[in-house]
Tab-separated table of C-alpha atoms in Angstrom:
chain	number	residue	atom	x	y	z
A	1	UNK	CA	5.071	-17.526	-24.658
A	2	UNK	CA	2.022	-16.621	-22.941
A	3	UNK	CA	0.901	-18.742	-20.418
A	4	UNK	CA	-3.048	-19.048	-19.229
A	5	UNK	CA	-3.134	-20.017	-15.321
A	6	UNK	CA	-6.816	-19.895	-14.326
A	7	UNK	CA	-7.801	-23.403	-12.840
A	8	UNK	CA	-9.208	-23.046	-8.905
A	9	UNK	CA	-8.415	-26.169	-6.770
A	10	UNK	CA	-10.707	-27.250	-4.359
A	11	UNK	CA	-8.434	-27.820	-1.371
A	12	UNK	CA	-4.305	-27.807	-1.157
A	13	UNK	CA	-4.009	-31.073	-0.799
A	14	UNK	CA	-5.394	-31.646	-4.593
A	15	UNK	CA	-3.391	-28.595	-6.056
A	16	UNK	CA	-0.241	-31.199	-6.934
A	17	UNK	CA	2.316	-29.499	-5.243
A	18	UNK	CA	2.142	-31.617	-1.722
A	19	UNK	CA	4.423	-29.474	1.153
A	20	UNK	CA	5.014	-26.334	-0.237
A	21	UNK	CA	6.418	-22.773	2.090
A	22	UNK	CA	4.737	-20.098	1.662
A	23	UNK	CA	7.816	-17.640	0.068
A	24	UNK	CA	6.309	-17.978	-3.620
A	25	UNK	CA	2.518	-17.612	-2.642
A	26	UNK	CA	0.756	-14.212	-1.848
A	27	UNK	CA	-3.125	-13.091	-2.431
A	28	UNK	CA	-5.517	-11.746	-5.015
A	29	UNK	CA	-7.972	-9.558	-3.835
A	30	UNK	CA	-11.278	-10.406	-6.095
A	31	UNK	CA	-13.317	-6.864	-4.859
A	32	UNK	CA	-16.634	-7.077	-5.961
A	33	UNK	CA	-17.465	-11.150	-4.489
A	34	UNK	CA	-15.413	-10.740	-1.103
A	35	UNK	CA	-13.185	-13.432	-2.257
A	36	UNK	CA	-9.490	-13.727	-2.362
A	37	UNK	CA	-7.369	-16.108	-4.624
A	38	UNK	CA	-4.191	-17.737	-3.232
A	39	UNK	CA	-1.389	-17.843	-6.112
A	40	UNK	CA	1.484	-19.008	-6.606
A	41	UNK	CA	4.157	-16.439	-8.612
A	42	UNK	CA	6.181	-19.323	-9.813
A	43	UNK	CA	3.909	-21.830	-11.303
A	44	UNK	CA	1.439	-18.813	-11.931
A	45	UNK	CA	-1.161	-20.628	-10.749
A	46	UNK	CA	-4.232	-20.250	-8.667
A	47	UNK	CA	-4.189	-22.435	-5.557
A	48	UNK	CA	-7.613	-22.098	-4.269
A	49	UNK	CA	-10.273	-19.164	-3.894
A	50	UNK	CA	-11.105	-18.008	-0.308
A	51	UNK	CA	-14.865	-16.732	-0.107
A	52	UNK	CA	-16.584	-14.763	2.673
A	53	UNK	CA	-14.433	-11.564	3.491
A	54	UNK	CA	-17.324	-9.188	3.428
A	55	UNK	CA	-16.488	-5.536	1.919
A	56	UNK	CA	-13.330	-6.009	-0.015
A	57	UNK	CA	-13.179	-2.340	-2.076
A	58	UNK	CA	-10.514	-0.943	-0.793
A	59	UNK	CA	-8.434	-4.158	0.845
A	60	UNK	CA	-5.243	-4.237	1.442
A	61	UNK	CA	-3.129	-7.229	3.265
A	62	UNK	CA	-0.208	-7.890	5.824
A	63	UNK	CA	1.228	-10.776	6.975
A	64	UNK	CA	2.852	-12.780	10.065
A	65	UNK	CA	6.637	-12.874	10.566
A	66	UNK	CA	6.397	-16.600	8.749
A	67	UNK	CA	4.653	-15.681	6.169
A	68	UNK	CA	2.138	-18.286	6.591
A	69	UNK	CA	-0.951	-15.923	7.046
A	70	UNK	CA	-2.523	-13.139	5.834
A	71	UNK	CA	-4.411	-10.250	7.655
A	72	UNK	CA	-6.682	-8.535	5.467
A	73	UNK	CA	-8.295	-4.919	5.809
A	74	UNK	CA	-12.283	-4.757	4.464
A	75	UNK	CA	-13.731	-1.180	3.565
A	76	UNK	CA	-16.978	-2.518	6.248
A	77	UNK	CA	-14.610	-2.548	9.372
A	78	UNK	CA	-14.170	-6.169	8.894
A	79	UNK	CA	-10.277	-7.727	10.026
A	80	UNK	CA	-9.839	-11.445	8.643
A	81	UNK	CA	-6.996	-13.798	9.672
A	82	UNK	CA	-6.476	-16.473	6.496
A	83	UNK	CA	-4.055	-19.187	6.293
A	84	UNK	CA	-2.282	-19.818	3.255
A	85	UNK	CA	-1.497	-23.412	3.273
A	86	UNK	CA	-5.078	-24.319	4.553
A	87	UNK	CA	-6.709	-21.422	2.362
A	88	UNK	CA	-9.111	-21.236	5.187
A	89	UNK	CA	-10.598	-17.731	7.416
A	90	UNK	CA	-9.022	-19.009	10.560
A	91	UNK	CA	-10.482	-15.751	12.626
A	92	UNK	CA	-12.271	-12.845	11.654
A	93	UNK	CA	-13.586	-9.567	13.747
A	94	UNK	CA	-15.948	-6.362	12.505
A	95	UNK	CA	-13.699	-3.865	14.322
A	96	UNK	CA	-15.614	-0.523	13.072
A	97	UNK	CA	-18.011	0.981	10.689
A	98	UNK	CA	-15.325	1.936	7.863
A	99	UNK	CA	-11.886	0.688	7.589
A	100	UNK	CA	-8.742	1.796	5.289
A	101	UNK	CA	-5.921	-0.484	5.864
A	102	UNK	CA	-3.709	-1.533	8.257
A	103	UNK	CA	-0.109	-3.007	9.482
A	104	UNK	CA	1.497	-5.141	11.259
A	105	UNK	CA	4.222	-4.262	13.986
A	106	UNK	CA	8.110	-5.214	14.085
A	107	UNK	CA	7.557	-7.888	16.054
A	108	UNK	CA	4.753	-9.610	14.367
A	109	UNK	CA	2.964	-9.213	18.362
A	110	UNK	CA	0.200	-6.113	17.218
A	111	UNK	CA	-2.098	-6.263	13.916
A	112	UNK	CA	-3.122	-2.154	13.625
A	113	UNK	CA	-6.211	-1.071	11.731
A	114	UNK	CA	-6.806	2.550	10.300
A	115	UNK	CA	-10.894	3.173	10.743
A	116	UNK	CA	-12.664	6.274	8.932
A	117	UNK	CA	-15.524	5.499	10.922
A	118	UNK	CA	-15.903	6.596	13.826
A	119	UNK	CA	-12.216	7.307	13.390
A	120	UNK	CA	-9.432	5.971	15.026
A	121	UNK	CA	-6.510	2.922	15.266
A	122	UNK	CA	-7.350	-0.363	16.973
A	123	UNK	CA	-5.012	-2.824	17.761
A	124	UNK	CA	-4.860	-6.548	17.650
A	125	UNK	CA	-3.032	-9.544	18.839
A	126	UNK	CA	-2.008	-11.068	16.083
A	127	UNK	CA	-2.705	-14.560	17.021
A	128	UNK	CA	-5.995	-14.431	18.583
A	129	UNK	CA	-7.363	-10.992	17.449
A	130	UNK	CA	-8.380	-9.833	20.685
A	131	UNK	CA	-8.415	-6.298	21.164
A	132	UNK	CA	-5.320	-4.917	22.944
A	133	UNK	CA	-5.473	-1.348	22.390
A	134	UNK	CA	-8.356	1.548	21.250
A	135	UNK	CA	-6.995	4.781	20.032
A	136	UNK	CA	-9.676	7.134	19.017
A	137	UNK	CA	-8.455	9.931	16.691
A	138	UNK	CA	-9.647	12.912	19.259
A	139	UNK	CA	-9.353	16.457	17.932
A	140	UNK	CA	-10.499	19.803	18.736
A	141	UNK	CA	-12.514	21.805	15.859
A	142	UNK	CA	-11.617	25.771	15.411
A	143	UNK	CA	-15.169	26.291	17.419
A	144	UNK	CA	-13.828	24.068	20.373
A	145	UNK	CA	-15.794	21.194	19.717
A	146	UNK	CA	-14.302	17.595	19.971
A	147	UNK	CA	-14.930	15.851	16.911
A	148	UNK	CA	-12.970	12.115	16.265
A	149	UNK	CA	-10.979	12.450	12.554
A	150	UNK	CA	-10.551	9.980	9.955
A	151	UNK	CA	-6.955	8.611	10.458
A	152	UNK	CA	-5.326	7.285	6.838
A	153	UNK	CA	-1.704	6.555	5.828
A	154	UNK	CA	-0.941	3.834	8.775
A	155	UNK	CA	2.415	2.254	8.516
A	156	UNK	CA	4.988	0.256	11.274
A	157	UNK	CA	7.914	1.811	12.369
A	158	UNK	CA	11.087	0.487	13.726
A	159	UNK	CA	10.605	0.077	18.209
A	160	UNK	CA	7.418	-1.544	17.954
A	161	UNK	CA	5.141	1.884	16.639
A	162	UNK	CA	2.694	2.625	14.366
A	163	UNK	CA	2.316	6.090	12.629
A	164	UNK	CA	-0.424	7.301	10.900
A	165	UNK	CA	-2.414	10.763	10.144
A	166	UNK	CA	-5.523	12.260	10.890
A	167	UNK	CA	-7.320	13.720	7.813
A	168	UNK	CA	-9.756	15.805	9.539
A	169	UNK	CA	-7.333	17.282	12.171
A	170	UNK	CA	-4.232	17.717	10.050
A	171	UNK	CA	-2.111	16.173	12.342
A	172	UNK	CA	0.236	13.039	12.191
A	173	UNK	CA	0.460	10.616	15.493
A	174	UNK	CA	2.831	7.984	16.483
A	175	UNK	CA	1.701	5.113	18.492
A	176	UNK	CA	4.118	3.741	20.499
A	177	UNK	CA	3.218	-0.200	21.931
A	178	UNK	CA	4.246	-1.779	24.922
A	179	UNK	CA	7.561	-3.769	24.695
A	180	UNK	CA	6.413	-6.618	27.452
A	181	UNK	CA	7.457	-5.482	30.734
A	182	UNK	CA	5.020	-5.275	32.987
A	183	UNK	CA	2.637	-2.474	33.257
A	184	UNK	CA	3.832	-0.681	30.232
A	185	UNK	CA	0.949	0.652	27.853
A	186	UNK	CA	0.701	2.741	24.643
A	187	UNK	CA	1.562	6.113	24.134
A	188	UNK	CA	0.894	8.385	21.537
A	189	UNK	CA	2.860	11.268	20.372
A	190	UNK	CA	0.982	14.217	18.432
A	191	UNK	CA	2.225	16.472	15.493
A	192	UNK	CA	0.932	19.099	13.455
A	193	UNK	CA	0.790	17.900	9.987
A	194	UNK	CA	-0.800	20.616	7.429
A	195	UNK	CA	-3.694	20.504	5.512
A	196	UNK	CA	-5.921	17.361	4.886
A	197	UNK	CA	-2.991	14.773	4.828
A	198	UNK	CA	-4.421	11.653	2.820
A	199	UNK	CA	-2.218	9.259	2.500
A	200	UNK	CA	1.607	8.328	3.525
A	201	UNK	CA	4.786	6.274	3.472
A	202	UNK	CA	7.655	5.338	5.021
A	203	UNK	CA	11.255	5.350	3.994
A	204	UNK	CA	12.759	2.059	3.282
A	205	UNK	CA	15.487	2.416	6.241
A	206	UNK	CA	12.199	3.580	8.495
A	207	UNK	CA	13.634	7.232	9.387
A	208	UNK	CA	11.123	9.160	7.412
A	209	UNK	CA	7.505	9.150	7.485
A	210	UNK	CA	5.978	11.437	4.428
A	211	UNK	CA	2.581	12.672	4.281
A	212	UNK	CA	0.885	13.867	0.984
A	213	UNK	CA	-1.942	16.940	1.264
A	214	UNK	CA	-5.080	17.238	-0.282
A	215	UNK	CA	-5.079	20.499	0.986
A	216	UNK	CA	-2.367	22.164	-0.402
A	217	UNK	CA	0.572	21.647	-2.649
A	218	UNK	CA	3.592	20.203	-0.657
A	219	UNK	CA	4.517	17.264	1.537
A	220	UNK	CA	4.993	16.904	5.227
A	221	UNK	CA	7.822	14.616	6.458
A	222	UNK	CA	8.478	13.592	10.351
A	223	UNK	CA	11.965	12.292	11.273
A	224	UNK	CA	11.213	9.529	12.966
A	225	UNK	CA	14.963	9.434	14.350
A	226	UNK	CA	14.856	13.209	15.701
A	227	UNK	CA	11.072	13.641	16.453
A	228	UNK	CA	12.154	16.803	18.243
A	229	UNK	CA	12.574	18.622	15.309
A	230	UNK	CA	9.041	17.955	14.541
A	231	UNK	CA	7.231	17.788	10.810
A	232	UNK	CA	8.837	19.792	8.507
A	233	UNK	CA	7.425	20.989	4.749
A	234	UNK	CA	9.202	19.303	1.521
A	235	UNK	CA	8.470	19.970	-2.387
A	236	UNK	CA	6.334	22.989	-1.185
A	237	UNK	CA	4.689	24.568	-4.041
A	238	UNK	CA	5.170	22.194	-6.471
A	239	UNK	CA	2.142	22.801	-8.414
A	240	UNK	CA	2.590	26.273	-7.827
A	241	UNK	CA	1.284	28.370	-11.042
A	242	UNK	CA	0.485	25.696	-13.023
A	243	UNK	CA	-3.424	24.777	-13.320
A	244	UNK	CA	-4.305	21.453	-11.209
A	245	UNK	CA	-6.586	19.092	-12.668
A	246	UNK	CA	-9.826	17.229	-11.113
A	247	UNK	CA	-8.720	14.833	-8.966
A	248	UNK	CA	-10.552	11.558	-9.925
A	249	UNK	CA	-8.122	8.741	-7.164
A	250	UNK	CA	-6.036	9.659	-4.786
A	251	UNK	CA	-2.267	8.719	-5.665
A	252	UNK	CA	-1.004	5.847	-3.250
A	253	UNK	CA	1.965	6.819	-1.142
A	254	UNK	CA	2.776	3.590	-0.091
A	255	UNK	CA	3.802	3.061	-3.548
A	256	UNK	CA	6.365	5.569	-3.914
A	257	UNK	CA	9.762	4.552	-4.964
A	258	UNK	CA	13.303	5.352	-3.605
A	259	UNK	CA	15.953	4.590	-6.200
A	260	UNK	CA	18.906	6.266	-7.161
A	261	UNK	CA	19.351	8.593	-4.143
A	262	UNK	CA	16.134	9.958	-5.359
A	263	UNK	CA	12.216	9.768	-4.829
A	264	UNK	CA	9.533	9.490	-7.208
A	265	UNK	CA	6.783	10.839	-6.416
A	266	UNK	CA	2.584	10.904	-7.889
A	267	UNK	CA	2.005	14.428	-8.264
A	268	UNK	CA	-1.811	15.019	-6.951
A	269	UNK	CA	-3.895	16.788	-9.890
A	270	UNK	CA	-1.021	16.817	-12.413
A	271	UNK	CA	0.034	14.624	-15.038
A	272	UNK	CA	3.203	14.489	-13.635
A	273	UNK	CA	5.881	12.113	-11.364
A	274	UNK	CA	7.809	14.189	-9.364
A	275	UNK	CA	11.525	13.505	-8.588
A	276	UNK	CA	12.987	14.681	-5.265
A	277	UNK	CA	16.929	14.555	-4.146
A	278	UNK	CA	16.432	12.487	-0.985
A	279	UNK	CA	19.588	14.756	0.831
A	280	UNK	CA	17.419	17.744	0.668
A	281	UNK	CA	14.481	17.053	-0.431
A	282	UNK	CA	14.256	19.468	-3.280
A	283	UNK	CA	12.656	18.621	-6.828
A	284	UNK	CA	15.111	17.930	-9.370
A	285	UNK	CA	12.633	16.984	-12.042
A	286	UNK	CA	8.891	16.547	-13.347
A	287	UNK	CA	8.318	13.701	-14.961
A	288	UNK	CA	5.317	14.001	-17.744
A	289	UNK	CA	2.954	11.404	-17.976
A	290	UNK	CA	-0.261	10.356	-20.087
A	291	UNK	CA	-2.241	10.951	-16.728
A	292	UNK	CA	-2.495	11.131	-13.166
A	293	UNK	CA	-0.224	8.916	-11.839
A	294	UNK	CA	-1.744	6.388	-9.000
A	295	UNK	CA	1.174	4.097	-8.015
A	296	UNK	CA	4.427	5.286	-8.943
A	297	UNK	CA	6.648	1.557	-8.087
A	298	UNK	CA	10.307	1.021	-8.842
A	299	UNK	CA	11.497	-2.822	-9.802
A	300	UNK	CA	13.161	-4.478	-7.064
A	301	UNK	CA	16.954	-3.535	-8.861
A	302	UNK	CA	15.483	0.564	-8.989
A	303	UNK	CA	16.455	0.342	-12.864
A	304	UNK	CA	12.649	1.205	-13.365
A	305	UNK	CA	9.705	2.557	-12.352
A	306	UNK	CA	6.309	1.363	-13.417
A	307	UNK	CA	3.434	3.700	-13.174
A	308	UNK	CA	-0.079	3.444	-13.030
A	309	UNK	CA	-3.241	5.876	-13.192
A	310	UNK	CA	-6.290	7.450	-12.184
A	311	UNK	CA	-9.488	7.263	-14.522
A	312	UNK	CA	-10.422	7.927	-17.346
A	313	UNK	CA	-7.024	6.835	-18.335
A	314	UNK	CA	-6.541	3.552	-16.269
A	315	UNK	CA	-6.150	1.079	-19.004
A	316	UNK	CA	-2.574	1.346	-18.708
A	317	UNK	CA	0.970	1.219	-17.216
A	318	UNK	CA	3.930	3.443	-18.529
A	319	UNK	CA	8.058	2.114	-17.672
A	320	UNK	CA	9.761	4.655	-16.656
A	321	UNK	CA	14.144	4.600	-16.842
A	322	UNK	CA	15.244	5.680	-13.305
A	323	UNK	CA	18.321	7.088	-14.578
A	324	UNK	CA	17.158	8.705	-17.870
A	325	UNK	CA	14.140	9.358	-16.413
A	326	UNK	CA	12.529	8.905	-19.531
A	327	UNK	CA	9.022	7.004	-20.948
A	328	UNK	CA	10.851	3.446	-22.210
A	329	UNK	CA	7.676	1.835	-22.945
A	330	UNK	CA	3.451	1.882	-22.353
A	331	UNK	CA	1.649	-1.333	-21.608
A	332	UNK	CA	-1.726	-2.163	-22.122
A	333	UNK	CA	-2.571	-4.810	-19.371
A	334	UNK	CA	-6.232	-4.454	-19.392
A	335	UNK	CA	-9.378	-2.371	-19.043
A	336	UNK	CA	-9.140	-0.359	-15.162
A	337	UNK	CA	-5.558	-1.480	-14.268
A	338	UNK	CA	-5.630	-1.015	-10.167
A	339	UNK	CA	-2.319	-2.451	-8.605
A	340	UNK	CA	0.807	-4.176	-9.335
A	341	UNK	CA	3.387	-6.356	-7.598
A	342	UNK	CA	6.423	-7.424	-8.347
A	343	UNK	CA	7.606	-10.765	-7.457
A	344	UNK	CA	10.046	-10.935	-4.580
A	345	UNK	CA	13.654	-11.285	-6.730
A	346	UNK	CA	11.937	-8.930	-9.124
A	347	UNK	CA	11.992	-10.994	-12.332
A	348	UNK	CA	8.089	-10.598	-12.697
A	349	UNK	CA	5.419	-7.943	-12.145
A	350	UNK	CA	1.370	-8.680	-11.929
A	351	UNK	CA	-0.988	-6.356	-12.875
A	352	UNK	CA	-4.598	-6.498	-12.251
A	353	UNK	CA	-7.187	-4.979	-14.690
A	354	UNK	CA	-10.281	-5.032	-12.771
A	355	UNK	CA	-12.780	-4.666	-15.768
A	356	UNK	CA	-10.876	-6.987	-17.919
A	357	UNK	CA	-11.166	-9.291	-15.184
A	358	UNK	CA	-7.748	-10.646	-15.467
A	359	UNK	CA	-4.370	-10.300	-13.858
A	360	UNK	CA	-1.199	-10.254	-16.357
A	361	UNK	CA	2.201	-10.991	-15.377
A	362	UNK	CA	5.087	-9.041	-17.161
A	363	UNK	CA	8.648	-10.329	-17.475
A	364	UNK	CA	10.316	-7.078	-16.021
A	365	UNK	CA	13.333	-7.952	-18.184
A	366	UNK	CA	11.656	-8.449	-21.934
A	367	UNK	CA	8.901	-5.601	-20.505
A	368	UNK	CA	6.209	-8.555	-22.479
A	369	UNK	CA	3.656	-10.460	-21.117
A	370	UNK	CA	4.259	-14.046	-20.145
A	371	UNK	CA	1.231	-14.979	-17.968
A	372	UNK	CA	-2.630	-14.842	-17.424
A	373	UNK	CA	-4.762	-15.027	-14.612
A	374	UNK	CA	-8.188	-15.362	-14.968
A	375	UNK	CA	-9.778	-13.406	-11.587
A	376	UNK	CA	-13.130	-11.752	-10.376
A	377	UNK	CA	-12.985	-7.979	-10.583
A	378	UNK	CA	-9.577	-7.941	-8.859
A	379	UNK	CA	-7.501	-5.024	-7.505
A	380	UNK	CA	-4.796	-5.589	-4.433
A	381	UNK	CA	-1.887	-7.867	-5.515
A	382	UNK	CA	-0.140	-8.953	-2.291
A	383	UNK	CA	2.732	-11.605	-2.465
A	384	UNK	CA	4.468	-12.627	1.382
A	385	UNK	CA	7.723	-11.378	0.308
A	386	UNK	CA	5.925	-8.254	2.104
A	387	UNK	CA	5.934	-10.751	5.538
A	388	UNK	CA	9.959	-8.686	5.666
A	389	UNK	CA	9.747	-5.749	4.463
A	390	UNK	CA	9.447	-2.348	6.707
A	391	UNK	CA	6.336	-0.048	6.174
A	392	UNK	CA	4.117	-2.102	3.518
């Protein structure tokens, strides 16, 4: 039975539910008003609709150790704190010209953002926002002129860092922040990178941080537990000989998926999910697709993975078996399907379809629709089952 959950409340204390934690609640970004909606996955409802976040087209969210709020990255530079049981911006700071995302550290102390422009990480206390820390993304050009890069693919990192890439210089960076005793500051460790790294991830257990390139065909992976060894190449050529389509959206690493002893990876210009043996790294399999693959997201129990894509052929989401590695079924959520999230045991996966304006819920089980969502132009799906979980 398909449900319809659509009604905004006013205020929490008219949504019916009285105290309520925070473990089934998470956020809707709504990209084209600057809004968020605050849901809840097991009534899938819509709590209330937070307004005023500026530049939401390419948002993301984090939250505090308890779950309770929400730190959200705008594409204008903007940083808002919102609290979940209040549904209220409790702080909010323009921190640069262009923002892509952020994280938040091991601790819950330092809220990181990744800035295009002019290109660079800030830091943040967490509670109050203030600015703790300034890390311009400094390079040297083959001329010998400085120039500041664009830094993307931010994650945390066990120890309190934060590791991200610079686009421009081809280089990856850790950023390592004080622990509390006195006098200690951050440093930052440098690493060559390759070509035009866009994007990244980081392995569930935190040892590996993976780069994807724009500018060439291969990975580059950092071992965050031997960083002496430095960044070493992995699935190098992979596209090698075979001709590479126009790229229309740049695959999300953060939504690769580990399962099995293996990774699945978006191949960049293909119509293809790549599958890599996670003791060496080398690709096992190519996985064809009906496009190129955006998110590439396993299920909670890594029995699936569900796959979305770049346009023209965003309208929807193919299941893939992680063990067969084989097409089990294709969904048809909506028109421009952007994200998905599954719910924190798994039993459930939202989808958004931005020009359908609507967000379905699948029953990852039955693979059929069980709820809608009725939501303006929305995109990131963001639940606070994330509030514990390394790298996202």
């Amino acid at each position: 039975m398909l449900v319809s959950g659509c009604q905004v409340f006013s205020g929490s204390e008219e949504t019916g539910h009285g105290l309520m934690g925070t473990g089934d609640l998470g956020l809707i970004i709504e990209r084209a008003t600057g809004s968020l909606l605050v849901v809840n996955t097991t009534s899938h409802s819509v709590i209330n609709r937070i307004e005023g976040l500026g530049d939401l087209s390419h948002a993301s969210v984090v939250y505090s150790r308890d779950a309770r709020y929400g730190f959200v990255f705008g594409r204008d530079g903007g940083l808002t704190k919102v609290d979940l049981l209040t549904q209220s911006i409790v702080g909010r700071v323009i921190q640069s010209g262009n923002s892509i995302g952020g994280a938040i550290s091991q601790d819950g102390r330092y809220v990181a953002v990744s800035n295009y422009e002019p290109g660079g990480v800030k830091v943040f206390d967490s509670k109050t926002l203030e600015l703790v820390a300034d890390i311009p993304a400094t390079y040297t050009r083959q001329n010998g002129e400085a120039a500041q890069s664009k830094t993307v693919g931010l994650v945390d990192a066990p120890g309190n860092r934060f590791v991200f890439s610079l686009f421009d210089a081809g280089e990856i960076w850790i950023l390592d922040m004080p622990d509390g005793a006195e006098n200690s500051k951050p440093e930052v460790t440098r690493f060559d990178a390759g070509k035009a790294p866009y994007d990244s991830m980081i392995t569930p257990d935190g040892r590996f941080y993976i780069a994807g390139l724009f500018g060439e065909d291969g990975l580059s992976m950092l071992d965050l537990w031997d960083t002496d060894a430095g960044v070493t190449e992995i699935l190098p050529n992979y596209g090698k000989g075979e001709q590479q389509l126009p790229v229309y959206k740049m695959p999300h690493l953060e939504g690769w998926t580990v399962a099995d002893g293996r990774a699945f990876v978006p191949a960049v210009g293909h119509h293809q999910v790549l599958v890599a043996d996670m003791n060496d790294w080398s690709l096992v399999d190519k996985i064809p697709v009906q496009g190129q693959p955006v998110f590439v997201m396993a299920s909670p129990d890594n029995r699936r993975i569900w796959v979305s894509f770049a346009h023209p052929k965003n309208d929807v989401v193919q299941v893939i078996d992680s063990q067969t590695r084989k097409i089990i079924r294709t969904l048809e959520p909506g028109k421009a399907v952007l994200h998905m999230e599954f719910t924190p045991r798994g039993e459930e996966v939202w989808v958004s379809s931005r020009d359908s304006n609507r967000v379905t819920v699948y029953s990852t089980h039955t693979l059929e629709p069980v709820a809608e969502l009725e939501a303006q132009k929305p995109s990131g799906i963001f639940f606070t089952s994330r509030a514990h979980v390394l790298g996202l």
